[in-house]
Every structure is written in C-alpha cells, then in structure tokens.
Coordinates of C-alpha atoms in Angstrom, one line a residue:
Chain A
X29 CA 40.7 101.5 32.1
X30 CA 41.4 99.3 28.8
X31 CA 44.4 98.0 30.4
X32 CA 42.7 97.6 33.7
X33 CA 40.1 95.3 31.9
X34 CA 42.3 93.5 30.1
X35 CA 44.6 92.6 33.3
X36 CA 41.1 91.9 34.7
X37 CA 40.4 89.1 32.1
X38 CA 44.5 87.5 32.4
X39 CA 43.7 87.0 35.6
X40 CA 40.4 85.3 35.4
X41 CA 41.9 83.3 32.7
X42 CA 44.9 82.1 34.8
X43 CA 42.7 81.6 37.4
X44 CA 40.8 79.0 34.7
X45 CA 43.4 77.4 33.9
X46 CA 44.2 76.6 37.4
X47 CA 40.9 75.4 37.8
X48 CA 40.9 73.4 34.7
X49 CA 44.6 71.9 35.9
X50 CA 43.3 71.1 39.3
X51 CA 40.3 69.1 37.4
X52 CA 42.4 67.5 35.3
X53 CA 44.6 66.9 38.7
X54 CA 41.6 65.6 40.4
X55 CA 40.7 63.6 37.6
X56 CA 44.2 61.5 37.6
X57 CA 43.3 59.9 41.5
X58 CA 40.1 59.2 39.8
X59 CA 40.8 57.2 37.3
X60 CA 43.6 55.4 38.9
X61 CA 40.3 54.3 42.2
X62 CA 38.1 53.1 38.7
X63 CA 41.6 51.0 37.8
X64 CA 41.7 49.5 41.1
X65 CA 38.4 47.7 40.9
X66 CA 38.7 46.9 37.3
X67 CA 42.1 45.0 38.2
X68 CA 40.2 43.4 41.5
X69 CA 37.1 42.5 38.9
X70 CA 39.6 41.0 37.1
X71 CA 41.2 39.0 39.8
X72 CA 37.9 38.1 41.1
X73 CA 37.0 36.7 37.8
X74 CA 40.4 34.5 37.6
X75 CA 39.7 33.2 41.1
X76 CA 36.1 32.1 39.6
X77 CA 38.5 30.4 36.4
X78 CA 41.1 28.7 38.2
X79 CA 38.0 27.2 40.3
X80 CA 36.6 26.1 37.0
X81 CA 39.4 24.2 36.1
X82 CA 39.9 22.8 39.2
X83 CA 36.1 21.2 39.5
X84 CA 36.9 20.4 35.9
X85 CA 39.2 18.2 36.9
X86 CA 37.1 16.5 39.7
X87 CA 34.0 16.1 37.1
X88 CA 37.2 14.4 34.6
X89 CA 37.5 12.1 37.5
X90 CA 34.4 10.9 38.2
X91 CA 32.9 10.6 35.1
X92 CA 36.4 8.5 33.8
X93 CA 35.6 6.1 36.8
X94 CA 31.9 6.0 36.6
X95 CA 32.5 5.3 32.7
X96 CA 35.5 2.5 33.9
X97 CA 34.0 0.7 36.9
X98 CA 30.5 0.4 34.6
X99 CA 32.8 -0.8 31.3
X100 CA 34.9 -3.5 33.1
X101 CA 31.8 -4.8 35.4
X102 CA 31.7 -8.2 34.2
X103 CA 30.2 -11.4 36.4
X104 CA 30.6 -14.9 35.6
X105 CA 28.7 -17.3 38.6
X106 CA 30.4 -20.0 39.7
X107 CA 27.6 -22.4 38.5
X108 CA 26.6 -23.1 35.0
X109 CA 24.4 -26.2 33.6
X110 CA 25.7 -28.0 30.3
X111 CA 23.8 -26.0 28.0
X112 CA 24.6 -22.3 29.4
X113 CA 26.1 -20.1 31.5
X114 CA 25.0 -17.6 34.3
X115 CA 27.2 -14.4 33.3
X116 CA 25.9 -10.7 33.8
X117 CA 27.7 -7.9 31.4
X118 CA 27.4 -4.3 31.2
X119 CA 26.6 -4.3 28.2
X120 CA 23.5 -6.8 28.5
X121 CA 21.4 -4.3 29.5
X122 CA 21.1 -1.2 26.8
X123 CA 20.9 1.8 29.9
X124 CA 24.0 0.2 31.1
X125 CA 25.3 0.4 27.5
X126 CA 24.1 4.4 27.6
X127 CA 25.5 4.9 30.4
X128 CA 28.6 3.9 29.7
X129 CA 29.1 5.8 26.1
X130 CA 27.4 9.1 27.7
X131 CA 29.7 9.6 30.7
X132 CA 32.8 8.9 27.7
X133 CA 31.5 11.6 26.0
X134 CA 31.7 13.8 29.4
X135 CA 35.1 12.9 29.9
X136 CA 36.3 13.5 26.3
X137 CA 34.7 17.0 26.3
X138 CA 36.2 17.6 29.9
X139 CA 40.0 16.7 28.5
X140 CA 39.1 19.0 25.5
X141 CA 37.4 21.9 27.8
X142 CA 40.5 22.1 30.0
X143 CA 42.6 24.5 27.3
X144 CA 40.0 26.7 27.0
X145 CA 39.4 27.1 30.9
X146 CA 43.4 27.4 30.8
X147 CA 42.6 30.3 28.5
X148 CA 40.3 31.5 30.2
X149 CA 42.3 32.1 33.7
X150 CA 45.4 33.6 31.2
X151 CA 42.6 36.1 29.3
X152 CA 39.6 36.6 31.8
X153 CA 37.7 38.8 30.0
X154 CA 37.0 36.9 27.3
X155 CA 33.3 36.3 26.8
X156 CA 33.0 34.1 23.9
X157 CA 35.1 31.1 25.1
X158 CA 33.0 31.3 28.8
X159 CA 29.6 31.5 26.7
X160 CA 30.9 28.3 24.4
X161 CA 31.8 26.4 27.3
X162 CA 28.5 27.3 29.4
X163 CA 26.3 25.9 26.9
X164 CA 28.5 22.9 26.1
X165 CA 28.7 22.0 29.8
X166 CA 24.7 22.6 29.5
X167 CA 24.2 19.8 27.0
X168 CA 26.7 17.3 29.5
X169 CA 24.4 18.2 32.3
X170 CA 21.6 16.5 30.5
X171 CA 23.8 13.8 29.1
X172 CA 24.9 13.0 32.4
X173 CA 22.0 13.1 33.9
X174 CA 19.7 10.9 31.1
X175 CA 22.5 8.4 31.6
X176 CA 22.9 7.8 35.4
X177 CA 19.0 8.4 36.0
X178 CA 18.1 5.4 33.2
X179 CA 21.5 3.1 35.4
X180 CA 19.4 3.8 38.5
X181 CA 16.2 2.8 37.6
X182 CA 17.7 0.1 36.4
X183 CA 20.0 -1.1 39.3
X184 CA 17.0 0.0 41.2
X185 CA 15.1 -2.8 39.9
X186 CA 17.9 -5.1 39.9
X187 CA 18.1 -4.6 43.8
X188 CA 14.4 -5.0 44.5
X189 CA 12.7 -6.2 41.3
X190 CA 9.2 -5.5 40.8
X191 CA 6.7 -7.5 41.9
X192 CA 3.7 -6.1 39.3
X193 CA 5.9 -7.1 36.4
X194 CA 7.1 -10.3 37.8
X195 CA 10.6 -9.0 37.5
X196 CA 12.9 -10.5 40.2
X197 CA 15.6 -8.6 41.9
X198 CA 19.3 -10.2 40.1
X199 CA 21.5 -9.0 43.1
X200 CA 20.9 -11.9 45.1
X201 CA 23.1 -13.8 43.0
X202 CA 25.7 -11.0 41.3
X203 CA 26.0 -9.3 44.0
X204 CA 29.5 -7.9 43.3
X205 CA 27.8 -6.8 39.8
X206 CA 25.1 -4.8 41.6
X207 CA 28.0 -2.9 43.9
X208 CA 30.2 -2.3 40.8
X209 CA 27.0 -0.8 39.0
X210 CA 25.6 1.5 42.2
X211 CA 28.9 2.7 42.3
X212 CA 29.3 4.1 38.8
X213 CA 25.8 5.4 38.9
X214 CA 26.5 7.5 42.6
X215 CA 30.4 8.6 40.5
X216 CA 28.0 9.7 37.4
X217 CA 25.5 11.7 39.7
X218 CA 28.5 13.4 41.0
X219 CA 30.0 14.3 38.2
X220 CA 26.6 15.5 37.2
X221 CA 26.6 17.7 39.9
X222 CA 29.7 19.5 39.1
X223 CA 28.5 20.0 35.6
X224 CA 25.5 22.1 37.3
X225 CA 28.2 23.9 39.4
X226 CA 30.2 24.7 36.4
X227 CA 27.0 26.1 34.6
X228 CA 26.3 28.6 37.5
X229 CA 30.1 29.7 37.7
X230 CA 29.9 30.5 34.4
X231 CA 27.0 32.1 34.5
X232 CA 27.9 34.3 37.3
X233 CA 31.3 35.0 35.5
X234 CA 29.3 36.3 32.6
X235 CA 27.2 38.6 34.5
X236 CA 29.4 40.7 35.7
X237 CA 31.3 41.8 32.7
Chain B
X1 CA 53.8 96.4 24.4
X2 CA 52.2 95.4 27.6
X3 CA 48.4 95.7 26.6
X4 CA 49.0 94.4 23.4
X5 CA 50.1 91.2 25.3
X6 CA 47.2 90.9 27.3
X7 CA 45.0 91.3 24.2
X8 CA 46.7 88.9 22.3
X9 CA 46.1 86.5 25.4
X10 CA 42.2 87.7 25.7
X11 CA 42.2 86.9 21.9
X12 CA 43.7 83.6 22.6
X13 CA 41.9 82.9 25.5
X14 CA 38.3 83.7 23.5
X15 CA 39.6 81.2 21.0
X16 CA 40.5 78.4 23.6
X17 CA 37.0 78.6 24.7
X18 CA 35.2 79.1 21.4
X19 CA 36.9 75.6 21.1
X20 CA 35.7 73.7 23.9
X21 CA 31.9 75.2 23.0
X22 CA 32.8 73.3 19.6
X23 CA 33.9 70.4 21.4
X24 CA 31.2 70.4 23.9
X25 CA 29.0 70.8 20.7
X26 CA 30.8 68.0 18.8
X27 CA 30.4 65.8 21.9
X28 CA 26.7 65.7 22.2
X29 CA 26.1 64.2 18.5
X30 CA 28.8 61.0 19.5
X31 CA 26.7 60.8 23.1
X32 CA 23.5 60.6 20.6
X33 CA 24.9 58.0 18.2
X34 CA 25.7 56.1 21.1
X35 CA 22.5 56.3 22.6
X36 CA 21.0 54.3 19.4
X37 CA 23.1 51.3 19.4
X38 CA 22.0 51.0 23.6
X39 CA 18.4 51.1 22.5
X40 CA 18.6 48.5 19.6
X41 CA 20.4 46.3 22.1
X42 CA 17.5 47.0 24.6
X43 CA 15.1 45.9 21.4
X44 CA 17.3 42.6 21.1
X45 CA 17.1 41.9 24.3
X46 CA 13.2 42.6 25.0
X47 CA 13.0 39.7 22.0
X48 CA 15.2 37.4 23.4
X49 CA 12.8 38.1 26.6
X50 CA 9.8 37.4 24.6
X51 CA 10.8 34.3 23.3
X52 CA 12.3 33.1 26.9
X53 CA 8.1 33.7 27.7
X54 CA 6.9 31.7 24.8
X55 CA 9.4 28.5 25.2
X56 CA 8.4 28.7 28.9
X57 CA 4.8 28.5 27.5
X58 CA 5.8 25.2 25.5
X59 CA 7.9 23.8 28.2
X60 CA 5.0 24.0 30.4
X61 CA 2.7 22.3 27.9
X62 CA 5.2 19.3 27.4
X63 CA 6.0 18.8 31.1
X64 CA 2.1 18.9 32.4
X65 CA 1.1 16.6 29.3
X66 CA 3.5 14.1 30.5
X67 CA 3.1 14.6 34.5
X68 CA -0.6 14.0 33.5
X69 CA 0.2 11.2 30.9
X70 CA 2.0 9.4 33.5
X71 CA -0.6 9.9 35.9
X72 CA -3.6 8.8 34.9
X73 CA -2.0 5.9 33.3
X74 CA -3.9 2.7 34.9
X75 CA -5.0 -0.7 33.2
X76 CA -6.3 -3.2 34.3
X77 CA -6.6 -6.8 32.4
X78 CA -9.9 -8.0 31.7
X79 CA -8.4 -11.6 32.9
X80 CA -8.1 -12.3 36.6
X81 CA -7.8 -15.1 38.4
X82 CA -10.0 -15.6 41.9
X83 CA -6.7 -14.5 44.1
X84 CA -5.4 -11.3 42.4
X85 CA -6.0 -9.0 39.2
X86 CA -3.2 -8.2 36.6
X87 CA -3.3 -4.4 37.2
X88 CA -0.3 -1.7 35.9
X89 CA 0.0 1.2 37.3
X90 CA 2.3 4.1 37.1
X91 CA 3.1 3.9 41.3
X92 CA 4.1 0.4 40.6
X93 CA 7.4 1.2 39.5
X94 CA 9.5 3.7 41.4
X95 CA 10.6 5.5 38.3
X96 CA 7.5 6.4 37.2
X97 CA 6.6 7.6 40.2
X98 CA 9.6 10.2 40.1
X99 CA 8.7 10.6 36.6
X100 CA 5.4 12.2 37.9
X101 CA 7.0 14.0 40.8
X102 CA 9.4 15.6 38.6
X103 CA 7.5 16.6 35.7
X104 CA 4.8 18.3 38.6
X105 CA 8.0 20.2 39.9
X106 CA 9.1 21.3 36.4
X107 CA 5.3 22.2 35.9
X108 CA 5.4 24.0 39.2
X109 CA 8.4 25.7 38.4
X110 CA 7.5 27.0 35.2
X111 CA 4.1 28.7 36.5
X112 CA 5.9 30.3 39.0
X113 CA 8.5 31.5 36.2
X114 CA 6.7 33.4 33.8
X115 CA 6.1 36.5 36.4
X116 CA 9.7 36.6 36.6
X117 CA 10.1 36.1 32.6
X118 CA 7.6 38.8 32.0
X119 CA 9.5 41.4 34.4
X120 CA 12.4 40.5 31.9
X121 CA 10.4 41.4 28.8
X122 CA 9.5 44.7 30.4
X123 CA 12.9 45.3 31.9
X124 CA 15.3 43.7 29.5
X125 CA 18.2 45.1 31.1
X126 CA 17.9 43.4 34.6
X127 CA 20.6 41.1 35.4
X128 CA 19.8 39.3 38.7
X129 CA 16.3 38.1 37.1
X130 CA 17.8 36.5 34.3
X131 CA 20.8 35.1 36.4
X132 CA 18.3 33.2 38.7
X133 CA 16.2 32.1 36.0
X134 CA 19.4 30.5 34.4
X135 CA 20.6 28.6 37.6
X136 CA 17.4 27.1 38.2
X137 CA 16.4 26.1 34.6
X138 CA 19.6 24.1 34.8
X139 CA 18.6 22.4 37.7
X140 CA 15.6 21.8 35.7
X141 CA 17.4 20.2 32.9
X142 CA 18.7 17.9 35.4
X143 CA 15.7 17.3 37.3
X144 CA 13.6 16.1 33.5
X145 CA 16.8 14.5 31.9
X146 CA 17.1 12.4 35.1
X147 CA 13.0 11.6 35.2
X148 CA 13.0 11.5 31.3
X149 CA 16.3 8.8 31.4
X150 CA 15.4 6.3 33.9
X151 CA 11.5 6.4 32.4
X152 CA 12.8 5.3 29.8
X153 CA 15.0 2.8 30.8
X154 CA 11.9 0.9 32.4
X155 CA 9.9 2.0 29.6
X156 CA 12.6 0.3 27.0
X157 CA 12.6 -3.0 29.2
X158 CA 8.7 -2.9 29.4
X159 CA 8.9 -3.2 25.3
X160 CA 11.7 -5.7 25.1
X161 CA 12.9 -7.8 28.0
X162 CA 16.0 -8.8 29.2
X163 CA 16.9 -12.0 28.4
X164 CA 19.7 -12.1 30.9
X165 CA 17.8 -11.1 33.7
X166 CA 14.9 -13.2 32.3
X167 CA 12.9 -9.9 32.7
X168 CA 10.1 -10.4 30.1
X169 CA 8.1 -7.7 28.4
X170 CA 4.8 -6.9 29.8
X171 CA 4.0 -4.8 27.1
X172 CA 2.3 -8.0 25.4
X173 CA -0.4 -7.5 28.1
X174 CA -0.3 -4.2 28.8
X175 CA -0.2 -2.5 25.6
X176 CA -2.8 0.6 26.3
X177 CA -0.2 1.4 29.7
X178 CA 2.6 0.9 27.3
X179 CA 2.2 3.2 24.7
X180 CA 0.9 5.8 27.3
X181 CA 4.0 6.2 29.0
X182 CA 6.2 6.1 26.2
X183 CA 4.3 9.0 25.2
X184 CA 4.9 11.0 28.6
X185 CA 8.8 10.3 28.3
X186 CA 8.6 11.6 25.0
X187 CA 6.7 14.4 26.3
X188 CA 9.5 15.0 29.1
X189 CA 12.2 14.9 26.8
X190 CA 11.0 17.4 24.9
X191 CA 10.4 19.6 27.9
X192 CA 14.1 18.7 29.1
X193 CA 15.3 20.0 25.5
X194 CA 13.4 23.3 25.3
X195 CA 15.3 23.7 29.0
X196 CA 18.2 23.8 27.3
X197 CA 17.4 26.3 25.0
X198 CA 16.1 28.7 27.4
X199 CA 19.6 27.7 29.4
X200 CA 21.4 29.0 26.2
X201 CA 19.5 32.0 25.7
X202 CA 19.7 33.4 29.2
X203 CA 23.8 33.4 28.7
X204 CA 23.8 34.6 25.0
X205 CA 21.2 37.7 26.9
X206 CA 23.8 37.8 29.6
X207 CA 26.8 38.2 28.0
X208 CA 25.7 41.3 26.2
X209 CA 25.7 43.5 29.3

C-alpha cells in the first residue's frame, strides 16, 4: 500500500513536471510574439527619426534662405539729389535686423541638431536626446515665429502704409526690395511650420515608450 | 531498493515545491517594493499636473489682460481740424488687430483647457490628454510669438520712426495709446513664454511613462 502510494505521488510528480515543461514550452512562443512588437515599436519609432531628420533638413533650408534673401536685400534707386541718396537696407529697419539674426540662430541649431537626430535613428529608444531636442526645437518655434510675424507687419505696412499714422506704403518705389523681403518672411513661416511638426513628432515619439 | 527510490523522489519532490512556496513568498515583497516607486511617480506626476493647472491660470491672466489692453485702446486728440479728427485706434493697424484676435484665441483656448488639465491632475497617468494638450500649446506658442512679434514691430516704429522710410513716430501725439499697447505686447510675451514652459513640462511628464 506504501509502495502503491508512493508510485501514486512519482506519477503525479512527473505528470508536474510535464505540466511545468509544457508552461515553460508555452511560454517560449510567448515571449518571442512580445519580441515581435517590441522590434516593430522599434522600427516604427526609427521611421518617425529618419522623418525627423529629413524635415530637419527642409526647415535647414528655409530658414538658411529666408536668413540669405533678407541679409543680401539691398536697393539703391536709380535717382538721388546732391545731398542724398534713395537706398533701402535690411538692416534699416530693426524687425528686419531680428529677423535676420533669429532665423541664423534656427539654422545654426538645425546643423547642430542633425547628429543627435542621427543618433537618434542609430539608438531609438533613447529618451533623453528626443526630450532635449523637443524643447530646443520649442524655443525655435517661438524664435521663428517672433521674427517673421514682426517682418510681416512690417512689409505689411511697407505694401499698403497706413493711412492713420501717415505712413506711406515704400513698395511703390523698391519694389524689388518689397519681393525680396515677402519672400524671406513666407520661407521663415515655413520653416516655422516644420519646427511645429518636429515638436509633435517628438512628442508622439515620446509617448509611446 | 525500489521504494526507497520513490521516497527519495517524494522527498525531493516535497523539497522542489517547498521552494517555489519560498519563491512565490520571496516574489510578493519585490512586487511590493515595486509597487512604491509606481506610486511616488504617480505623486510626481499629479504635481507636474498641478502646476500645468496653475501656469494655465497665469497664462490666461496675461493673454486676456493684453487681448483687453489692446482692445479698449482708443484716443482721440483733443485737436481737430473742421475736416477730420486725429484718432488711434487699435483696428487701425492690421497687426493689432491680429494681436487682439490672437490673444482672444489663446484666451479661448486656455478656458477650454483647464477641464482637460484637471482630468490630468486626477488621472496623472493618461497619455492621450497630455499628448493633445502638448500639440496644441505649441501651436499656441506660435499663434502669441507671431501676435506678440509683429506688435511689436509696429509698436517699436510707433516709438521711434524710420528715418528711411520717413515713417515718423506718432507716439509724440499719441502717448496714452502708446504706452497701452506696449503694455499688451508685454503682456503677450509673457503669455507666449509661460506656453513654453507648459510645452516643456508636458514632455518631461511624458517621457516618464
């Protein structure tokens, strides 16, 4: 009967063990399906990086040609009297001036941004660098922004003046002037733009880890 | 020989389970220490949400005083002549008229916030709250920076002039309407600022998830 017993509790033992080898059986498969959308996460996430970079590059762009077109918009009229010249300059007008060092700054920090967004597509689970970059490119939103809203109020008036004030509209006679500067100002709101699109890319990135 | 085995195996056996109870037993004090460090992030996080409320507070402040500032701002010279009246109004100059519109919007926007920030407060661990809060307040920044930038660009040319332009200051005449509205773009600058703050603390609160 001792025996008997004893045979009894091999067998539910073995039988244990079996169960305990299938768990550990069934467990392999499922770790391997939670691997599968960790490694898809991760390749969703470098899809959102190389992106990044990518409108990096586009925001480089137009804030280097806003920053160019309003730095070397320079207009000298034909006419002049003995005692002075008619010239209009960028940098006669202080928003212009603004505008001018503001979207510099953008493009410096966008040639200094693209290692870490490089890093970020060769590590993308990094948190800190994606945080860093989300608030820098935060602060170039406003920058941006301050500088091509203050140009458009200003090329604004130079188009129509203002009658209130007395001031008269200057585009009737530097007319190339006024296209060079509406340019920049539209390249600046662009680039602008990205920098919002960059800030919700980020943001999203950093959600889902 | 036989039994002896099989007891040897029952003794074993015993043993092997006595060890996972001890296990099992060991495994509920790590679950427990665990659970603290999840609560005092929840705590971090519920004070993170708090102050998200109270900047949304002052934000709302700023942005109304200077949508309001801007607003009412009307004067009217004492001096007229029989065919018109030197009057300055804010609607006289297209900046300041999106100066208004955008600081109501911001003002809007904030109202209609603070539901959503006091969800966060009580839940601190929701994600898609937070994540909308953050893409709009950036739009935000942009929206005040831009209203804040060229207000001030008109307001900086209301003060000094432009010689090249032969734009003179009006703020000889109109000192009352002058001082007014630099107040208001003060006002919105501040507002735009405490945007990016609450920009900065919605993806440090993100990133701890």
């Amino acid at each position: 009967m001792d025996s008997k017993s004893t045979s009894y509790e091999t067998a539910v033992n073995i039988s244990e063990t079996e169960s305990t080898k299938l768990k550990s059986s069934s467990a392999a498969p499922a770790a391997t399906s939670k691997a599968i959308p960790h490694n898809q996460k991760g390749g969703w996430r470098r899809g959102v990086a190389i992106f990044d970079f990518i409108l990096r590059l586009c925001a480089l762009v137009t804030a280097l040609a806003a920053a160019t077109t309003m730095g070397t918009t320079d207009e000298t009229l034909p006419l002049f009297t003995q005692f002075f010249q008619f010239q209009a300059s960028y940098d006669d007008l202080p928003a212009f001036s603004y505008f001018v060092v503001a979207n510099a700054i953008a493009s410096a920090y966008l040639v200094l941004s693209l290692p870490f967004s490089i890093v970020c597509i060769v590590r993308p689970h990094l948190v800190g660098v994606k945080l860093l970059l989300l608030i820098l490119d935060t602060v170039m939103v406003a920058f941006t922004t301050a500088a091509a809203g203050a140009a458009a109020a200003i090329v604004y008036l130079a188009h129509n003046g203002n009658s209130t004030t007395q001031w008269l509209s200057i585009c009737q006679q530097f007319g190339d002037f006024c296209q060079r500067v509406s340019g920049a100002v539209v390249a600046s709101f662009i680039s602008a733009f990205i920098f919002i699109i960059l800030v919700v890319f980020s943001a999203v990135a950093l959600r889902r880890h």
